């Protein structure tokens, strides 16, 4: 691996992780807004919050790992330009992590709704 490939991997990891943290913060605010009507039911809110946080951490780590693997695969094995491989991975996995956080908010709200009915 050349220096350009290593730099592309580092840039990809930093950017996708940064987008993941930003999307996670925005998702946490959306989660709090979605569970506004559940206040006073601490157990339901806690289970929903741990569901959201668990899913976002898992999907965030997976998206960073897959972005790095995609950059490595394109730059080293397929001999793409390192900048192009990094840019493509950043765009694709940044979109993925943002959509994944939105899905996590919806899943955690559904968990809270199902617990409310019990």
Tab-separated table of C-alpha atoms in Angstrom:
chain	number	residue	atom	x	y	z
A	1	UNK	CA	0.000	0.000	0.000
A	2	UNK	CA	1.214	3.432	-0.883
A	3	UNK	CA	0.996	6.580	1.193
A	4	UNK	CA	-1.868	7.813	-0.961
A	5	UNK	CA	-3.870	4.672	-0.204
A	6	UNK	CA	-3.249	4.981	3.532
A	7	UNK	CA	-4.209	8.654	3.460
A	8	UNK	CA	-7.382	7.783	1.523
A	9	UNK	CA	-8.300	5.213	4.179
A	10	UNK	CA	-7.714	7.664	7.026
A	11	UNK	CA	-9.703	10.423	5.314
A	12	UNK	CA	-12.559	8.012	4.591
A	13	UNK	CA	-12.692	6.787	8.192
A	14	UNK	CA	-12.591	10.311	9.630
A	15	UNK	CA	-15.258	11.717	7.308
A	16	UNK	CA	-17.696	8.812	7.627
A	17	UNK	CA	-17.250	8.735	11.412
A	18	UNK	CA	-17.834	12.499	11.575
A	19	UNK	CA	-20.980	12.258	9.492
A	20	UNK	CA	-22.094	9.345	11.689
A	21	UNK	CA	-21.640	11.354	14.876
A	22	UNK	CA	-23.508	14.326	13.399
A	23	UNK	CA	-26.326	12.126	12.147
A	24	UNK	CA	-26.423	10.399	15.528
A	25	UNK	CA	-26.856	13.719	17.305
A	26	UNK	CA	-29.611	14.772	14.899
A	27	UNK	CA	-31.206	11.335	15.284
A	28	UNK	CA	-31.118	11.659	19.070
A	29	UNK	CA	-32.969	14.955	18.817
A	30	UNK	CA	-35.509	13.359	16.470
A	31	UNK	CA	-35.850	10.447	18.902
A	32	UNK	CA	-36.527	12.834	21.787
A	33	UNK	CA	-39.160	14.589	19.712
A	34	UNK	CA	-40.759	11.287	18.694
A	35	UNK	CA	-41.004	10.128	22.307
A	36	UNK	CA	-42.378	13.387	23.662
A	37	UNK	CA	-45.716	11.765	24.517
A	38	UNK	CA	-44.111	8.977	26.541
A	39	UNK	CA	-42.788	11.150	29.363
A	40	UNK	CA	-43.654	9.753	32.763
A	41	UNK	CA	-43.081	6.202	31.531
A	42	UNK	CA	-39.395	5.926	32.384
A	43	UNK	CA	-39.070	2.207	31.612
A	44	UNK	CA	-40.465	2.641	28.104
A	45	UNK	CA	-38.261	5.651	27.394
A	46	UNK	CA	-35.144	3.889	28.709
A	47	UNK	CA	-35.731	0.740	26.655
A	48	UNK	CA	-36.372	2.840	23.565
A	49	UNK	CA	-33.261	4.946	24.186
A	50	UNK	CA	-31.030	1.896	24.637
A	51	UNK	CA	-32.534	0.404	21.478
A	52	UNK	CA	-31.730	3.582	19.548
A	53	UNK	CA	-28.214	3.945	20.961
A	54	UNK	CA	-27.371	0.283	20.465
A	55	UNK	CA	-28.544	0.232	16.872
A	56	UNK	CA	-26.790	3.491	15.996
A	57	UNK	CA	-23.474	2.396	17.492
A	58	UNK	CA	-23.589	-0.922	15.653
A	59	UNK	CA	-24.608	0.626	12.327
A	60	UNK	CA	-22.123	3.488	12.727
A	61	UNK	CA	-19.223	1.111	13.301
A	62	UNK	CA	-20.338	-1.099	10.418
A	63	UNK	CA	-20.600	1.842	8.045
A	64	UNK	CA	-17.104	3.061	8.950
A	65	UNK	CA	-15.698	-0.446	8.525
A	66	UNK	CA	-17.432	-1.000	5.185
A	67	UNK	CA	-16.342	2.427	3.938
A	68	UNK	CA	-12.729	1.605	4.776
A	69	UNK	CA	-13.004	-1.835	3.191
A	70	UNK	CA	-14.577	-0.364	0.052
A	71	UNK	CA	-11.838	2.249	-0.232
A	72	UNK	CA	-9.187	-0.421	0.237
A	73	UNK	CA	-10.834	-2.729	-2.284
A	74	UNK	CA	-11.166	-0.015	-4.921
A	75	UNK	CA	-7.794	1.666	-4.385
A	76	UNK	CA	-5.527	-1.319	-3.815
A	77	UNK	CA	-7.116	-4.300	-5.494
A	78	UNK	CA	-8.951	-2.634	-8.380
A	79	UNK	CA	-6.236	0.032	-8.807
A	80	UNK	CA	-8.566	3.006	-8.754
A	81	UNK	CA	-7.307	6.475	-8.011
A	82	UNK	CA	-7.129	6.808	-4.205
A	83	UNK	CA	-8.997	10.123	-4.187
A	84	UNK	CA	-11.799	8.738	-6.337
A	85	UNK	CA	-12.126	5.583	-4.226
A	86	UNK	CA	-12.231	7.645	-1.040
A	87	UNK	CA	-14.755	10.132	-2.432
A	88	UNK	CA	-17.073	7.381	-3.644
A	89	UNK	CA	-16.929	5.561	-0.309
A	90	UNK	CA	-17.512	8.762	1.647
A	91	UNK	CA	-20.584	9.710	-0.376
A	92	UNK	CA	-22.168	6.265	-0.381
A	93	UNK	CA	-21.584	5.429	3.273
A	94	UNK	CA	-22.435	8.933	4.520
A	95	UNK	CA	-25.829	8.587	2.854
A	96	UNK	CA	-26.140	5.079	4.296
A	97	UNK	CA	-25.351	6.168	7.848
A	98	UNK	CA	-27.839	9.071	7.683
A	99	UNK	CA	-30.628	6.801	6.438
A	100	UNK	CA	-29.651	4.179	9.028
A	101	UNK	CA	-30.017	6.697	11.856
A	102	UNK	CA	-33.468	7.634	10.606
A	103	UNK	CA	-34.446	3.956	10.524
A	104	UNK	CA	-33.088	3.551	14.069
A	105	UNK	CA	-35.313	6.397	15.262
A	106	UNK	CA	-38.336	4.728	13.676
A	107	UNK	CA	-37.471	1.328	15.175
A	108	UNK	CA	-36.980	2.774	18.658
A	109	UNK	CA	-40.292	4.657	18.412
A	110	UNK	CA	-41.989	1.394	17.394
A	111	UNK	CA	-40.424	-0.349	20.390
A	112	UNK	CA	-41.808	2.353	22.661
A	113	UNK	CA	-45.217	2.090	21.034
A	114	UNK	CA	-45.279	-1.680	21.461
A	115	UNK	CA	-44.232	-1.391	25.113
A	116	UNK	CA	-46.966	1.191	25.699
A	117	UNK	CA	-49.615	-1.337	24.670
A	118	UNK	CA	-48.384	-4.019	27.089
